[in-house]
Each structure stands twice: as C-alpha cells, then as structure tokens.
Amino acid sequence: NNDFGGDLEGADEVWDGETATEPTLVTDTATGEEYYSITKASELAGFAAMVNGTTTLGRSVTTPETMNFKLEGNIDLGNYEWTPIGTTANPFTGIFDGDGFTIKNLTVTGYNSNVGLFGDTRDGEIKNLIVENAKISGRLNVGVVSGQPYTSKYTNITVKGHVEVNGMAYVGGVGGKNAYANWEKITVDVDASSYVNANSVEDGTAYRTYVGGVIGFNGEGSHS
C-alpha cells in the first residue's frame, strides 16, 4: 500500500500505447474476496477493454460482483491516446480502488462525449486515486477522472500537476456531467497554467454550457 500522495521508488510502469493484458485475479487473504490487481499500464488498458466489451480477456465483468479492481502500482500512460473506461452501453458499475497510487500523463483527444480516465460509471465507487498531468478534449461530459460519473461515489480523489480540459458543455476539472452520488475528499492541486475550458459555440450557434473546477454539472438531488 502506497501512502496517499507519496511516490514509489524506481520508475513507473510506462505504457506503449497499444498493449492490453488481463489484470491478475487475486483473493484478498483477509476478506476472501476476489479482485483484479492492476500493476502495469498494459493491465489498465486491459481493464478498459474488459469493461468496454472490446476484448475477450478474462471472465465477464458485466455484474458488480466481477468488477472489483485495485491499482497496485504507479502507472505512466505516456501521453498516448487513452480509451476511457466505461461507455453508455457498457458503463463501469464496480469498485475501483486506486489504493493511493498515481496514474499520470493521461491524454484523450477528439470530439467525443463521456471522456476522461473513465467515460461512464454507474453505482459502485471510484476511490483513493491520484491523476497527475492530463490533457482531455471532447464534446459533452468531459473531465479528467470521469466524463459522466453518474451514480458512482467518488472518494479520496486528487488531480494534480498540469491539467488541460477542453469541451463544449458539461466540462469539469475532475468530473463532467451528472454526479448523482456523494463526492468526498476531492482535491484539485494543479499548476498555474492549468485550465478548464468550455466553448459553447458549435457550428456558429451558441448553446448553454456548464463548467466547473471540480464538476461541470452536479445533477439534481441532495448529494454532497
């Protein structure tokens, strides 16, 4: 377990931009529960492919019981193009525990909606995660950690370093649109040249936009 916000000795695992491998399924000796252990960048990419349904790696991850993942090492995505984890058709509905480790140099380009490290999450929880250095671009629902967090809890999340977020509407420094669960202990600690930009003009027409340093659009309801 890494102290939250700390650095591990040695170089981080750096992704090559292509390789996706299956995370290791392990059993927690204390609880007896199974979870997927992610220690390499290629395993993080494999995790995304498993959730998005674009690979035959591993067993099904269509139910929360098979969607518990834990980060167990710092990961460098090398500024290669990242495919967000979870889509509208296949959202991530499990628990992702960053365990205090860091994912850095995250890049998403283009003009798609629901973009970030995670694209679309439902239920479950994203927790104990640090994202350092990110450049995220999209259309609607754009954020560093999640484009559409929806009904998942977000707990102990830090975004730091240099961050650039660009979108049309529902654009945030951590989450984009629809935060329908509680967010707790969220930290944005970025350099002075970082920014979140929502350009509401598309094809010459100006639209209403939503933008925030943490969340672009929080969603109706009594969440904190």
Coordinates of C-alpha atoms in Angstrom, one line a residue:
N1 CA 0.0 0.0 0.0
N2 CA 1.4 3.4 -1.0
D3 CA 1.0 6.4 1.3
F4 CA -1.6 8.6 -0.3
G5 CA 0.2 11.2 -2.3
G6 CA 3.5 9.6 -2.0
D7 CA 6.0 8.3 -4.6
L8 CA 7.3 4.8 -5.0
E9 CA 11.0 4.2 -5.5
G10 CA 12.0 3.3 -9.0
A11 CA 10.5 4.2 -12.4
D12 CA 6.8 3.9 -13.0
E13 CA 5.4 1.4 -15.5
V14 CA 5.2 3.2 -18.8
W15 CA 2.5 2.2 -21.4
D16 CA 3.5 1.7 -25.1
G17 CA 0.1 3.0 -26.3
E18 CA -1.1 -0.3 -27.6
T19 CA -0.6 -3.4 -25.3
A20 CA -3.6 -4.6 -23.3
T21 CA -3.2 -7.5 -21.0
E22 CA -5.5 -9.1 -18.5
P23 CA -5.2 -7.9 -14.9
T24 CA -4.4 -10.7 -12.4
L25 CA -7.4 -12.1 -10.4
V26 CA -6.4 -12.5 -6.8
T27 CA -8.0 -13.3 -3.5
D28 CA -7.8 -11.0 -0.5
T29 CA -6.4 -13.1 2.3
A30 CA -8.1 -11.0 4.9
T31 CA -11.6 -11.0 3.5
G32 CA -11.6 -13.9 1.0
E33 CA -13.0 -11.6 -1.7
E34 CA -11.7 -11.7 -5.3
Y35 CA -10.5 -8.6 -7.1
Y36 CA -8.4 -7.8 -10.2
S37 CA -4.9 -6.5 -9.4
I38 CA -3.6 -3.8 -11.8
T39 CA 0.2 -3.3 -11.5
K40 CA 1.1 -2.4 -15.1
A41 CA -0.1 0.2 -17.7
S42 CA -1.0 -2.7 -20.1
E43 CA -3.3 -4.1 -17.4
L44 CA -5.0 -0.8 -17.0
A45 CA -5.7 -0.8 -20.8
G46 CA -6.9 -4.4 -20.4
F47 CA -9.2 -3.3 -17.7
A48 CA -10.7 -0.7 -20.0
A49 CA -11.1 -3.2 -22.8
M50 CA -12.8 -5.7 -20.5
V51 CA -15.3 -3.1 -19.3
N52 CA -16.0 -1.7 -22.7
G53 CA -16.6 -5.1 -24.2
T54 CA -13.8 -4.8 -26.8
T55 CA -11.8 -7.8 -25.7
T56 CA -12.2 -11.5 -24.8
L57 CA -9.7 -11.1 -22.0
G58 CA -10.8 -12.8 -18.7
R59 CA -14.2 -13.6 -17.5
S60 CA -17.3 -11.5 -17.8
V61 CA -17.3 -8.1 -16.0
T62 CA -21.0 -7.4 -16.5
T63 CA -22.0 -7.5 -12.9
P64 CA -20.7 -5.7 -9.8
E65 CA -19.5 -8.9 -8.3
T66 CA -17.0 -9.4 -11.1
M67 CA -16.0 -5.8 -11.3
N68 CA -13.7 -5.1 -8.3
F69 CA -10.3 -3.7 -9.3
K70 CA -7.4 -2.4 -7.3
L71 CA -4.4 -0.4 -8.6
E72 CA -1.2 -1.8 -7.0
G73 CA 1.5 0.3 -8.6
N74 CA 2.1 3.8 -10.2
I75 CA 1.3 3.9 -13.9
D76 CA 2.5 6.3 -16.6
L77 CA 0.3 6.3 -19.7
G78 CA 3.0 8.2 -21.7
N79 CA 0.6 10.7 -23.2
Y80 CA -0.6 8.1 -25.7
E81 CA -4.3 8.2 -26.7
W82 CA -6.4 6.7 -24.0
T83 CA -9.8 5.0 -24.5
P84 CA -12.0 5.9 -21.5
I85 CA -13.1 3.1 -19.2
G86 CA -16.9 2.6 -19.5
T87 CA -19.3 3.6 -22.2
T88 CA -23.0 4.4 -22.2
A89 CA -23.7 0.9 -23.4
N90 CA -21.2 -0.7 -21.1
P91 CA -20.7 1.6 -18.0
F92 CA -18.3 0.6 -15.2
T93 CA -20.5 -0.5 -12.3
G94 CA -18.0 -1.9 -9.9
I95 CA -15.4 -0.6 -7.4
F96 CA -12.1 0.8 -8.5
D97 CA -9.6 1.3 -5.6
G98 CA -6.6 3.4 -6.6
D99 CA -5.0 2.4 -3.2
G100 CA -3.2 5.8 -3.1
F101 CA -1.3 5.2 -6.3
T102 CA -0.9 7.6 -9.3
I103 CA -1.9 7.4 -12.9
K104 CA -0.1 10.1 -14.8
N105 CA 0.3 11.6 -18.3
L106 CA -3.3 10.9 -19.4
T107 CA -4.4 12.1 -22.9
V108 CA -7.7 11.9 -24.6
T109 CA -8.2 13.9 -27.9
G110 CA -11.0 14.3 -30.4
Y111 CA -14.6 15.5 -30.0
N112 CA -16.3 12.5 -28.4
S113 CA -18.6 12.7 -25.4
N114 CA -18.2 11.0 -22.0
V115 CA -14.4 11.2 -21.9
G116 CA -11.7 11.1 -19.2
L117 CA -9.9 8.3 -17.4
F118 CA -13.4 6.9 -17.0
G119 CA -16.1 7.5 -19.6
D120 CA -19.3 6.4 -17.9
T121 CA -19.6 5.0 -14.4
R122 CA -22.8 3.7 -12.6
D123 CA -23.1 2.7 -9.0
G124 CA -20.1 1.3 -7.1
E125 CA -17.2 3.6 -6.2
I126 CA -14.0 5.2 -7.6
K127 CA -11.7 5.9 -4.6
N128 CA -8.2 6.6 -3.4
L129 CA -6.8 7.7 -6.7
I130 CA -4.3 10.3 -7.9
V131 CA -4.2 11.5 -11.5
E132 CA -1.2 13.6 -12.4
N133 CA -0.9 15.5 -15.6
A134 CA -3.8 15.2 -18.0
K135 CA -4.9 16.7 -21.3
I136 CA -8.6 15.8 -22.0
S137 CA -10.6 17.0 -25.0
G138 CA -14.2 16.1 -26.0
R139 CA -17.6 17.5 -26.8
L140 CA -20.1 16.8 -23.9
N141 CA -19.3 15.4 -20.4
V142 CA -15.6 15.9 -20.2
G143 CA -13.5 15.5 -17.1
V144 CA -10.1 14.3 -16.0
V145 CA -11.3 11.4 -13.9
S146 CA -14.7 10.8 -15.4
G147 CA -16.8 12.2 -18.2
Q148 CA -20.1 11.0 -16.8
P149 CA -19.7 9.9 -13.1
Y150 CA -23.4 9.4 -12.7
T151 CA -24.4 7.3 -9.7
S152 CA -20.9 6.2 -8.6
K153 CA -19.4 7.5 -5.4
Y154 CA -16.1 9.3 -5.8
T155 CA -13.9 9.3 -2.6
N156 CA -10.3 10.5 -1.9
I157 CA -9.6 11.7 -5.5
T158 CA -6.7 14.0 -6.3
V159 CA -6.0 15.7 -9.6
K160 CA -2.6 17.4 -9.7
G161 CA 0.3 18.6 -11.9
H162 CA -0.6 20.2 -15.3
V163 CA -4.1 19.8 -16.5
E164 CA -5.9 21.0 -19.7
V165 CA -9.6 20.2 -20.1
N166 CA -11.5 21.3 -23.3
G167 CA -15.1 20.6 -24.2
M168 CA -18.3 22.2 -25.4
A169 CA -20.5 21.7 -22.3
Y170 CA -20.6 19.8 -19.0
V171 CA -16.8 20.2 -18.5
G172 CA -15.0 19.9 -15.2
G173 CA -11.6 19.5 -13.7
V174 CA -12.4 16.2 -12.1
G175 CA -15.9 15.1 -13.4
G176 CA -18.1 16.3 -16.4
K177 CA -21.8 15.8 -16.1
N178 CA -24.3 14.1 -13.7
A179 CA -22.8 13.5 -10.3
Y180 CA -25.7 11.7 -8.7
A181 CA -23.8 10.4 -5.6
N182 CA -21.7 11.9 -2.9
W183 CA -18.2 13.2 -3.7
E184 CA -15.9 13.3 -0.6
K185 CA -12.3 14.5 -0.2
I186 CA -11.8 15.8 -3.7
T187 CA -8.6 17.7 -4.3
V188 CA -7.5 19.8 -7.3
D189 CA -3.9 20.9 -6.9
V190 CA -2.7 21.9 -10.3
D191 CA -0.1 24.4 -11.6
A192 CA -1.0 28.0 -12.5
S193 CA -1.1 27.3 -16.3
S194 CA -3.8 24.6 -16.0
Y195 CA -7.3 25.3 -17.2
V196 CA -10.8 24.1 -17.8
N197 CA -12.4 25.4 -20.9
A198 CA -16.0 25.1 -22.2
N199 CA -16.6 26.5 -25.6
S200 CA -20.3 26.6 -26.1
V201 CA -20.3 27.6 -29.7
E202 CA -20.8 24.8 -32.2
D203 CA -21.3 25.3 -36.0
G204 CA -21.8 29.0 -35.4
T205 CA -24.6 28.5 -32.8
A206 CA -24.1 29.4 -29.1
Y207 CA -25.5 27.0 -26.6
R208 CA -25.9 27.0 -22.8
T209 CA -22.8 25.4 -21.2
Y210 CA -21.8 24.1 -17.7
V211 CA -18.3 24.3 -16.4
G212 CA -16.5 23.9 -13.1
G213 CA -13.2 23.5 -11.5
V214 CA -14.3 20.2 -9.9
I215 CA -17.6 19.2 -11.6
G216 CA -19.2 20.7 -14.7
F217 CA -22.8 19.8 -13.7
N218 CA -23.5 18.3 -10.4
G219 CA -27.1 17.0 -11.0
E220 CA -30.3 17.4 -9.2
G221 CA -30.8 15.9 -5.8
S222 CA -29.5 16.0 -2.3
H223 CA -25.9 14.9 -2.7
S224 CA -22.9 16.4 -1.1

